[in-house]
Amino acid sequence: MALSFTHSRALQKRAESLIPGGVDSPVRAFRSVGGDPPFVERAQGAYLYDADGNRFLDYFGSWGPMILGHAHPAVVDAVQKAAANGTSFGASTAAEAELASLVVQAVPSIEMLRFVSSGTEAVMSAIRLARAFTGRKFILKFEGCYHGHSDALLVKAGSGVATLGIPGSAGVPEETVQFTLALPFNDLSAVEEAFRLHAGQIACIIIEPVVGNAGTILPAPGYLEALRAITEREGALLIFDEVMTGFRLSLGGAQEIFHIKPDLTTLGKIIGGGLPVGAFGGRREIMQMLAPLGPVYQAGTLSGNPLAMAAGIATVSHLIAERETVYAHLAETTRQIAVGVAREAKAAGVPLSVNWMGSMVTWFFTEKNVIDFDTASTSDMARFGKFHRAMLERGIWLPPSQYEAAFVSAAHGEAEVDYTISAARKVFSELL
Ligand SMILES: *Cc1c(COP(=O)(O)O)cnc(C)c1O
């Protein structure tokens, strides 16, 4: 029986008359996969419930934050308690240093940090610091890596920009991006070449150490280690953008798994437990360049907001308390789903290439091994769109773009694994 989207369709229509595309973030609109975006009324655990009473198994977790699943009692309780005491003061609260201490404990390369309200802000601020610290202008990023929607970073930016097939963004003057170098991921010779061409002028390399915003892409063995060595040799900073991978791949993020100490790290998503939070942090001597201690200006009316801090503390302290079990459960559940779905594709003769790590997974509709943005782009996008729509019809809500990682939460268990694999089996037979 086909699901009904009548109410969602009406809500979308109303929203479209008031909000461009009816959405406050472009990929929510389902343009690249087709079909109707369901309007969510509530969520619990691994499931979303929409305006038509449909239930969906959630594989995008609010695009990253919901690692514990939706409406986790500890998080809800913490937010309710904080709200009763007032929602914002514009003055310091104990909760900020409390969450900061949890982050420092989990991510040893971070000696000091500052909270902001989004990943975009965290990255903008980290870049400003890197330029101030080095006295250099150029920044080096990688194709398919998304670092938020600030002007200088909207170059070959993956995520929604890639989904919509636009090269960057209108409204970004070329002068604004003249100091941004975008190189292929996993290609060290391109990095060496850039440092030769711009000797003494590159302030930093910024990277998603495990890419999520071009779909899931893993660093080749030795790649991140080499970037660490090159930046040290060249006097440039290494920034790990762990807005997605932080507290997801492990408590200490990708840097813990690969044993690399970046100079600066950006965080977001999970550390806000579903409320708007970002953070940037790293070496003390760099962080102390921030106002009011130093000459780098950075500020925010709602930075360190008490509700957001409460949700972050509840989420991160739960992850710390359960670290021995939660990350193993996430990795094993994800492995089963990743491999199980790929097996069904193979049995049905559908070319599929799967990348996963921790609780991030992407099925690319290509025979190629996906190692960078170009190989990710060999995916058959029409087929991905069909797959997405057919899975949605079966009550499984995957991220509506090939260039996005799917996320598994701690609330996903055996029943969800089995249901997902059996739905994929039926869907693949229809895709041929
Ligand atoms: C989501 C994301 C951002 C941007 O964070 P927002 O909170 O959406 O501004 C930056 N970097 C990475 C790696 C992300 O995944």
Short mmCIF file of C-alpha atoms and ligand atoms in Angstrom, two decimals:
data_model
loop_
_atom_site.label_atom_id
_atom_site.label_comp_id
_atom_site.label_asym_id
_atom_site.label_seq_id
_atom_site.Cartn_x
_atom_site.Cartn_y
_atom_site.Cartn_z
CA MET A 1 0.00 0.00 0.00
CA ALA A 2 1.44 3.36 -1.02
CA LEU A 3 2.08 5.82 1.78
CA SER A 4 0.01 8.98 1.83
CA PHE A 5 1.79 12.34 1.78
CA THR A 6 -1.34 14.51 1.58
CA HIS A 7 -0.73 16.57 4.69
CA SER A 8 2.97 16.98 4.05
CA ARG A 9 2.23 18.12 0.50
CA ALA A 10 -0.15 20.82 1.79
CA LEU A 11 2.38 21.96 4.40
CA GLN A 12 5.10 22.06 1.74
CA LYS A 13 2.88 24.18 -0.50
CA ARG A 14 2.23 26.66 2.29
CA ALA A 15 5.92 26.79 3.19
CA GLU A 16 6.87 27.40 -0.45
CA SER A 17 4.81 30.58 -0.51
CA LEU A 18 6.78 31.97 2.44
CA ILE A 19 10.21 30.31 2.47
CA PRO A 20 12.35 29.81 -0.68
CA GLY A 21 11.80 26.21 -1.78
CA GLY A 22 9.78 25.75 1.40
CA VAL A 23 12.99 24.86 3.27
CA ASP A 24 15.56 26.49 5.54
CA SER A 25 18.39 24.32 4.19
CA PRO A 26 18.39 23.31 0.50
CA VAL A 27 18.82 19.51 0.48
CA ARG A 28 15.76 19.08 2.68
CA ALA A 29 13.70 19.83 -0.43
CA PHE A 30 14.34 16.42 -2.11
CA ARG A 31 15.09 18.15 -5.44
CA SER A 32 17.79 15.67 -6.43
CA VAL A 33 15.81 12.54 -5.58
CA GLY A 34 12.28 13.68 -6.43
CA GLY A 35 9.18 12.95 -4.41
CA ASP A 36 7.67 14.76 -1.46
CA PRO A 37 9.63 15.66 1.66
CA PRO A 38 7.61 14.49 4.65
CA PHE A 39 6.94 17.12 7.32
CA VAL A 40 8.04 15.80 10.68
CA GLU A 41 5.79 16.07 13.70
CA ARG A 42 7.84 14.19 16.23
CA ALA A 43 10.61 11.64 16.61
CA GLN A 44 11.52 8.91 19.05
CA GLY A 45 14.60 6.69 19.07
CA ALA A 46 15.39 5.59 15.52
CA TYR A 47 12.06 6.78 14.08
CA LEU A 48 10.51 9.92 12.62
CA TYR A 49 6.72 10.45 12.50
CA ASP A 50 5.25 12.74 9.86
CA ALA A 51 2.13 14.86 9.41
CA ASP A 52 0.31 12.00 7.63
CA GLY A 53 0.94 9.54 10.46
CA ASN A 54 3.70 7.70 8.56
CA ARG A 55 6.61 6.27 10.49
CA PHE A 56 10.12 6.33 9.01
CA LEU A 57 13.30 4.61 10.10
CA ASP A 58 15.73 7.53 10.25
CA TYR A 59 19.13 7.24 8.55
CA PHE A 60 20.09 10.91 8.53
CA GLY A 61 19.79 11.76 12.24
CA SER A 62 19.21 15.48 11.69
CA TRP A 63 22.31 15.34 9.42
CA GLY A 64 24.52 14.18 12.24
CA PRO A 65 23.63 15.31 15.76
CA MET A 66 21.26 12.53 16.84
CA ILE A 67 23.78 9.81 17.67
CA LEU A 68 21.78 8.72 20.73
CA GLY A 69 18.54 8.61 18.75
CA HIS A 70 15.68 11.08 19.02
CA ALA A 71 14.19 12.44 22.24
CA HIS A 72 16.69 10.60 24.41
CA PRO A 73 15.30 10.94 27.98
CA ALA A 74 18.56 12.33 29.42
CA VAL A 75 18.71 15.04 26.74
CA VAL A 76 15.03 15.96 26.97
CA ASP A 77 15.24 16.17 30.74
CA ALA A 78 18.36 18.36 30.64
CA VAL A 79 16.78 20.79 28.14
CA GLN A 80 13.53 21.01 30.10
CA LYS A 81 15.37 21.75 33.33
CA ALA A 82 17.56 24.38 31.66
CA ALA A 83 14.58 26.04 29.95
CA ALA A 84 12.78 26.45 33.25
CA ASN A 85 15.70 28.58 34.44
CA GLY A 86 15.65 30.92 31.46
CA THR A 87 16.61 30.45 27.82
CA SER A 88 19.44 32.95 27.31
CA PHE A 89 21.36 35.43 29.42
CA GLY A 90 24.20 36.80 27.29
CA ALA A 91 26.38 36.23 30.32
CA SER A 92 28.51 33.26 31.29
CA THR A 93 27.11 30.13 32.89
CA ALA A 94 28.90 27.19 34.51
CA ALA A 95 27.55 24.92 31.77
CA GLU A 96 29.98 26.35 29.18
CA ALA A 97 33.14 25.32 31.06
CA GLU A 98 31.42 22.04 31.94
CA LEU A 99 30.87 21.09 28.29
CA ALA A 100 34.31 22.48 27.39
CA SER A 101 35.94 20.20 29.98
CA LEU A 102 34.11 17.16 28.57
CA VAL A 103 35.31 18.03 25.07
CA VAL A 104 38.91 18.57 26.21
CA GLN A 105 38.82 15.27 28.07
CA ALA A 106 37.59 13.42 24.96
CA VAL A 107 39.68 15.20 22.31
CA PRO A 108 43.23 15.61 23.62
CA SER A 109 44.47 17.91 20.82
CA ILE A 110 41.95 20.49 22.07
CA GLU A 111 43.50 22.40 24.96
CA MET A 112 41.05 25.30 24.80
CA LEU A 113 37.90 25.88 22.80
CA ARG A 114 35.17 28.37 22.16
CA PHE A 115 31.49 27.69 21.48
CA VAL A 116 29.52 29.17 18.60
CA SER A 117 26.07 28.35 17.21
CA SER A 118 26.87 26.35 14.06
CA GLY A 119 29.56 24.39 12.27
CA THR A 120 29.76 27.15 9.66
CA GLU A 121 30.71 29.67 12.33
CA ALA A 122 33.20 27.27 13.91
CA VAL A 123 35.05 26.83 10.61
CA MET A 124 34.99 30.55 9.71
CA SER A 125 36.52 31.33 13.09
CA ALA A 126 39.16 28.59 12.90
CA ILE A 127 40.26 29.85 9.48
CA ARG A 128 40.52 33.42 10.77
CA LEU A 129 42.67 32.18 13.66
CA ALA A 130 44.91 30.16 11.32
CA ARG A 131 45.48 33.20 9.12
CA ALA A 132 46.22 35.40 12.11
CA PHE A 133 48.57 32.89 13.71
CA THR A 134 50.59 32.27 10.53
CA GLY A 135 50.31 35.72 9.00
CA ARG A 136 49.44 33.98 5.69
CA LYS A 137 46.46 34.29 3.34
CA PHE A 138 45.95 31.04 1.42
CA ILE A 139 43.83 28.19 2.69
CA LEU A 140 43.89 24.71 1.21
CA LYS A 141 40.77 22.55 1.13
CA PHE A 142 39.68 19.43 -0.75
CA GLU A 143 37.06 18.80 -3.41
CA GLY A 144 33.84 17.38 -1.99
CA CYS A 145 34.63 18.49 1.57
CA TYR A 146 31.98 20.79 3.03
CA HIS A 147 32.99 23.28 5.66
CA GLY A 148 29.80 25.29 6.01
CA HIS A 149 28.38 28.00 3.79
CA SER A 150 30.77 30.91 4.38
CA ASP A 151 32.03 32.64 1.23
CA ALA A 152 35.67 31.55 1.23
CA LEU A 153 34.82 27.89 1.69
CA LEU A 154 32.11 27.50 -0.94
CA VAL A 155 34.57 26.18 -3.49
CA LYS A 156 34.01 22.60 -4.77
CA ALA A 157 32.16 22.14 -1.54
CA GLY A 158 30.31 18.81 -1.81
CA SER A 159 27.09 18.34 0.17
CA GLY A 160 24.11 20.41 -1.02
CA VAL A 161 26.25 22.44 -3.40
CA ALA A 162 27.23 19.28 -5.25
CA THR A 163 23.72 17.83 -4.94
CA LEU A 164 22.25 20.81 -6.74
CA GLY A 165 24.98 20.70 -9.37
CA ILE A 166 26.14 24.28 -8.86
CA PRO A 167 29.90 24.90 -9.03
CA GLY A 168 29.99 27.18 -6.01
CA SER A 169 27.50 29.87 -5.18
CA ALA A 170 26.28 32.99 -6.90
CA GLY A 171 26.95 36.05 -4.79
CA VAL A 172 30.50 35.01 -3.90
CA PRO A 173 32.91 37.45 -5.58
CA GLU A 174 35.95 35.76 -7.12
CA GLU A 175 38.13 38.06 -5.03
CA THR A 176 36.66 36.38 -1.94
CA VAL A 177 37.83 32.93 -3.02
CA GLN A 178 41.13 33.93 -4.62
CA PHE A 179 43.03 32.61 -1.60
CA THR A 180 41.13 29.31 -1.46
CA LEU A 181 42.86 26.34 -3.09
CA ALA A 182 40.68 23.26 -3.71
CA LEU A 183 42.53 20.02 -4.47
CA PRO A 184 41.45 16.43 -5.03
CA PHE A 185 41.10 14.38 -1.83
CA ASN A 186 43.60 11.54 -1.29
CA ASP A 187 46.13 13.08 -3.72
CA LEU A 188 49.36 14.01 -1.93
CA SER A 189 51.24 15.14 -5.02
CA ALA A 190 48.64 17.88 -5.54
CA VAL A 191 49.30 19.09 -2.00
CA GLU A 192 53.08 19.11 -2.49
CA GLU A 193 52.61 21.01 -5.74
CA ALA A 194 50.42 23.63 -4.03
CA PHE A 195 53.03 24.22 -1.32
CA ARG A 196 55.69 24.61 -4.06
CA LEU A 197 53.56 27.09 -6.00
CA HIS A 198 52.57 29.13 -2.94
CA ALA A 199 55.67 28.71 -0.78
CA GLY A 200 55.32 30.43 2.61
CA GLN A 201 51.81 31.63 1.80
CA ILE A 202 49.51 28.80 2.89
CA ALA A 203 48.03 29.39 6.34
CA CYS A 204 46.34 26.02 6.75
CA ILE A 205 45.01 22.83 5.35
CA ILE A 206 41.41 22.18 6.33
CA ILE A 207 39.99 18.71 5.82
CA GLU A 208 37.17 16.39 6.75
CA PRO A 209 39.51 13.59 7.92
CA VAL A 210 36.84 11.08 6.92
CA VAL A 211 34.65 12.76 4.32
CA GLY A 212 30.91 12.70 4.86
CA ASN A 213 29.80 15.51 2.60
CA ALA A 214 30.57 13.80 -0.71
CA GLY A 215 29.11 10.62 0.67
CA THR A 216 31.42 8.64 2.95
CA ILE A 217 35.03 8.62 1.70
CA LEU A 218 37.95 7.23 3.70
CA PRO A 219 41.46 8.64 3.72
CA ALA A 220 44.00 6.39 2.02
CA PRO A 221 46.51 4.74 4.39
CA GLY A 222 49.16 7.32 5.32
CA TYR A 223 47.32 10.25 3.75
CA LEU A 224 46.42 12.12 6.94
CA GLU A 225 49.83 11.37 8.45
CA ALA A 226 51.45 12.91 5.37
CA LEU A 227 49.27 16.04 5.62
CA ARG A 228 50.38 16.38 9.24
CA ALA A 229 54.04 16.07 8.22
CA ILE A 230 53.73 18.49 5.29
CA THR A 231 51.96 21.19 7.33
CA GLU A 232 54.60 20.89 10.08
CA ARG A 233 57.41 21.16 7.55
CA GLU A 234 55.80 24.16 5.84
CA GLY A 235 54.78 26.07 8.98
CA ALA A 236 51.09 25.80 8.10
CA LEU A 237 48.34 24.71 10.49
CA LEU A 238 46.35 21.51 10.09
CA ILE A 239 42.64 21.92 10.81
CA PHE A 240 40.47 18.83 11.17
CA ASP A 241 36.86 19.71 10.47
CA GLU A 242 35.22 17.14 12.74
CA VAL A 243 31.81 18.80 12.78
CA MET A 244 30.48 15.48 11.45
CA THR A 245 33.06 12.94 12.64
CA GLY A 246 33.65 14.35 16.13
CA PHE A 247 32.09 12.09 18.79
CA ARG A 248 30.72 9.97 15.92
CA LEU A 249 33.61 7.81 14.70
CA SER A 250 34.83 7.54 18.27
CA LEU A 251 34.74 9.71 21.37
CA GLY A 252 37.88 11.52 20.20
CA GLY A 253 36.73 11.63 16.57
CA ALA A 254 38.79 10.73 13.52
CA GLN A 255 41.94 12.14 15.12
CA GLU A 256 41.76 9.52 17.85
CA ILE A 257 41.35 6.70 15.33
CA PHE A 258 44.21 7.87 13.11
CA HIS A 259 46.42 9.05 16.01
CA ILE A 260 46.93 12.53 14.57
CA LYS A 261 47.03 15.80 16.47
CA PRO A 262 45.70 18.63 14.35
CA ASP A 263 46.50 22.19 15.44
CA LEU A 264 42.83 23.18 15.40
CA THR A 265 39.62 21.17 15.35
CA THR A 266 36.09 22.24 14.53
CA LEU A 267 33.10 20.53 16.08
CA GLY A 268 29.32 20.84 15.88
CA LYS A 269 26.32 18.55 15.44
CA ILE A 270 26.70 15.91 18.22
CA ILE A 271 28.16 18.32 20.80
CA GLY A 272 24.87 20.24 20.69
CA GLY A 273 22.68 17.15 21.13
CA GLY A 274 20.28 18.50 18.48
CA LEU A 275 20.42 22.15 19.53
CA PRO A 276 22.42 24.74 17.58
CA VAL A 277 26.07 24.45 18.65
CA GLY A 278 29.48 24.57 17.06
CA ALA A 279 32.92 24.82 18.60
CA PHE A 280 36.49 25.39 17.53
CA GLY A 281 39.52 24.61 19.60
CA GLY A 282 43.09 23.41 19.70
CA ARG A 283 46.51 24.50 20.85
CA ARG A 284 46.45 26.99 23.69
CA GLU A 285 48.88 29.45 22.09
CA ILE A 286 46.64 29.68 19.01
CA MET A 287 43.37 29.94 20.93
CA GLN A 288 44.78 32.70 23.12
CA MET A 289 44.92 34.92 20.06
CA LEU A 290 41.13 35.30 20.35
CA ALA A 291 39.57 38.47 21.74
CA PRO A 292 39.50 39.51 24.57
CA LEU A 293 43.00 38.01 25.04
CA GLY A 294 44.30 38.70 21.55
CA PRO A 295 43.71 40.50 18.27
CA VAL A 296 41.38 37.99 16.52
CA TYR A 297 37.76 39.12 16.83
CA GLN A 298 34.97 36.58 17.11
CA ALA A 299 31.64 36.82 18.94
CA GLY A 300 28.04 35.57 19.14
CA THR A 301 24.87 36.69 20.92
CA LEU A 302 23.68 33.13 21.51
CA SER A 303 27.10 31.44 21.75
CA GLY A 304 27.20 28.98 24.63
CA ASN A 305 23.41 29.18 24.95
CA PRO A 306 22.26 27.43 28.15
CA LEU A 307 19.74 25.10 26.44
CA ALA A 308 22.31 24.09 23.86
CA MET A 309 24.97 23.53 26.52
CA ALA A 310 22.54 21.40 28.55
CA ALA A 311 21.72 19.20 25.54
CA GLY A 312 25.42 18.95 24.69
CA ILE A 313 26.46 18.02 28.23
CA ALA A 314 23.74 15.35 28.42
CA THR A 315 24.74 13.86 25.06
CA VAL A 316 28.51 13.96 25.49
CA SER A 317 28.48 12.74 29.09
CA HIS A 318 26.28 9.83 28.05
CA LEU A 319 28.76 8.98 25.27
CA ILE A 320 31.67 9.20 27.73
CA ALA A 321 29.90 6.99 30.28
CA GLU A 322 28.95 4.39 27.66
CA ARG A 323 32.02 4.63 25.44
CA GLU A 324 32.99 0.98 25.92
CA THR A 325 29.69 -0.24 24.51
CA VAL A 326 28.12 2.50 22.42
CA TYR A 327 30.80 2.86 19.73
CA ALA A 328 31.15 -0.90 19.34
CA HIS A 329 27.38 -1.20 18.94
CA LEU A 330 27.27 1.62 16.39
CA ALA A 331 30.13 0.16 14.36
CA GLU A 332 28.72 -3.36 14.35
CA THR A 333 25.19 -2.23 13.46
CA THR A 334 26.55 -0.07 10.66
CA ARG A 335 28.76 -2.84 9.34
CA GLN A 336 25.79 -5.21 9.17
CA ILE A 337 23.64 -2.68 7.32
CA ALA A 338 26.45 -1.60 4.98
CA VAL A 339 27.43 -5.13 4.02
CA GLY A 340 23.88 -6.51 4.06
CA VAL A 341 22.53 -3.91 1.65
CA ALA A 342 25.58 -4.29 -0.62
CA ARG A 343 25.06 -8.07 -0.67
CA GLU A 344 21.46 -7.62 -1.81
CA ALA A 345 22.58 -5.27 -4.58
CA LYS A 346 25.10 -7.80 -5.79
CA ALA A 347 22.51 -10.58 -5.78
CA ALA A 348 20.19 -8.37 -7.86
CA GLY A 349 22.97 -7.35 -10.27
CA VAL A 350 22.87 -3.67 -9.25
CA PRO A 351 26.37 -2.11 -9.37
CA LEU A 352 27.05 -0.71 -5.92
CA SER A 353 30.12 0.44 -4.06
CA VAL A 354 29.86 0.83 -0.29
CA ASN A 355 32.03 2.93 2.02
CA TRP A 356 31.58 2.95 5.76
CA MET A 357 33.36 3.77 8.96
CA GLY A 358 31.99 3.85 12.49
CA SER A 359 28.34 4.89 12.13
CA MET A 360 28.71 6.58 8.72
CA VAL A 361 27.83 4.71 5.52
CA THR A 362 27.21 5.48 1.85
CA TRP A 363 26.08 3.22 -0.97
CA PHE A 364 27.28 4.66 -4.28
CA PHE A 365 25.60 3.39 -7.44
CA THR A 366 28.85 2.76 -9.27
CA GLU A 367 31.27 -0.09 -9.87
CA LYS A 368 34.22 2.17 -9.03
CA ASN A 369 35.91 2.33 -5.65
CA VAL A 370 34.99 5.77 -4.34
CA ILE A 371 38.15 7.51 -3.14
CA ASP A 372 37.47 11.18 -4.00
CA PHE A 373 34.83 13.52 -5.37
CA ASP A 374 35.40 12.49 -9.01
CA THR A 375 34.83 8.82 -8.30
CA ALA A 376 31.80 9.68 -6.12
CA SER A 377 30.42 11.54 -9.13
CA THR A 378 30.45 8.37 -11.24
CA SER A 379 27.42 7.24 -9.24
CA ASP A 380 24.22 6.83 -11.25
CA MET A 381 22.22 9.68 -9.68
CA ALA A 382 18.93 8.71 -11.36
CA ARG A 383 19.25 5.26 -9.85
CA PHE A 384 20.08 6.73 -6.45
CA GLY A 385 16.93 8.85 -6.70
CA LYS A 386 14.83 5.77 -7.48
CA PHE A 387 16.44 3.89 -4.61
CA HIS A 388 15.74 6.78 -2.25
CA ARG A 389 12.07 7.05 -3.25
CA ALA A 390 11.49 3.31 -3.09
CA MET A 391 13.10 3.03 0.36
CA LEU A 392 11.02 6.00 1.57
CA GLU A 393 7.89 4.19 0.35
CA ARG A 394 8.96 1.31 2.60
CA GLY A 395 9.33 3.63 5.56
CA ILE A 396 13.10 4.13 5.40
CA TRP A 397 14.33 7.71 5.20
CA LEU A 398 17.85 7.92 3.81
CA PRO A 399 19.66 11.23 3.29
CA PRO A 400 18.11 12.64 0.09
CA SER A 401 21.42 13.02 -1.76
CA GLN A 402 24.15 10.71 -3.00
CA TYR A 403 26.64 13.24 -1.61
CA GLU A 404 25.64 12.71 2.02
CA ALA A 405 26.59 10.03 4.52
CA ALA A 406 23.84 8.00 6.14
CA PHE A 407 24.02 7.80 9.92
CA VAL A 408 23.18 5.01 12.31
CA SER A 409 22.20 5.90 15.89
CA ALA A 410 22.50 4.03 19.17
CA ALA A 411 18.74 3.41 18.92
CA HIS A 412 19.16 1.32 15.75
CA GLY A 413 19.19 -2.38 16.61
CA GLU A 414 18.69 -5.83 15.15
CA ALA A 415 15.10 -5.24 14.05
CA GLU A 416 16.15 -2.12 12.13
CA VAL A 417 19.06 -3.95 10.49
CA ASP A 418 16.82 -6.80 9.34
CA TYR A 419 14.08 -4.52 8.08
CA THR A 420 16.54 -2.33 6.15
CA ILE A 421 18.20 -5.27 4.41
CA SER A 422 14.91 -6.92 3.47
CA ALA A 423 13.54 -3.61 2.14
CA ALA A 424 16.71 -3.14 0.08
CA ARG A 425 16.30 -6.65 -1.34
CA LYS A 426 12.83 -5.77 -2.68
CA VAL A 427 13.89 -2.33 -3.89
CA PHE A 428 16.90 -3.60 -5.84
CA SER A 429 14.77 -6.05 -7.78
CA GLU A 430 12.66 -3.07 -8.93
CA LEU A 431 15.67 -0.98 -9.92
CA LEU A 432 16.74 -3.17 -12.82
C1 LIG B 1 27.55 20.10 8.81
C2 LIG B 1 28.98 20.46 8.59
C3 LIG B 1 29.42 21.79 8.66
C4 LIG B 1 28.49 22.95 8.83
O1 LIG B 1 27.82 22.92 10.04
P1 LIG B 1 26.44 23.78 10.19
O2 LIG B 1 26.09 23.59 11.62
O3 LIG B 1 25.48 23.17 9.23
O4 LIG B 1 26.78 25.18 9.84
C5 LIG B 1 30.77 22.03 8.54
N1 LIG B 1 31.65 21.04 8.35
C6 LIG B 1 31.26 19.74 8.26
C7 LIG B 1 32.29 18.68 8.08
C8 LIG B 1 29.91 19.43 8.36
O5 LIG B 1 29.53 18.15 8.23
#
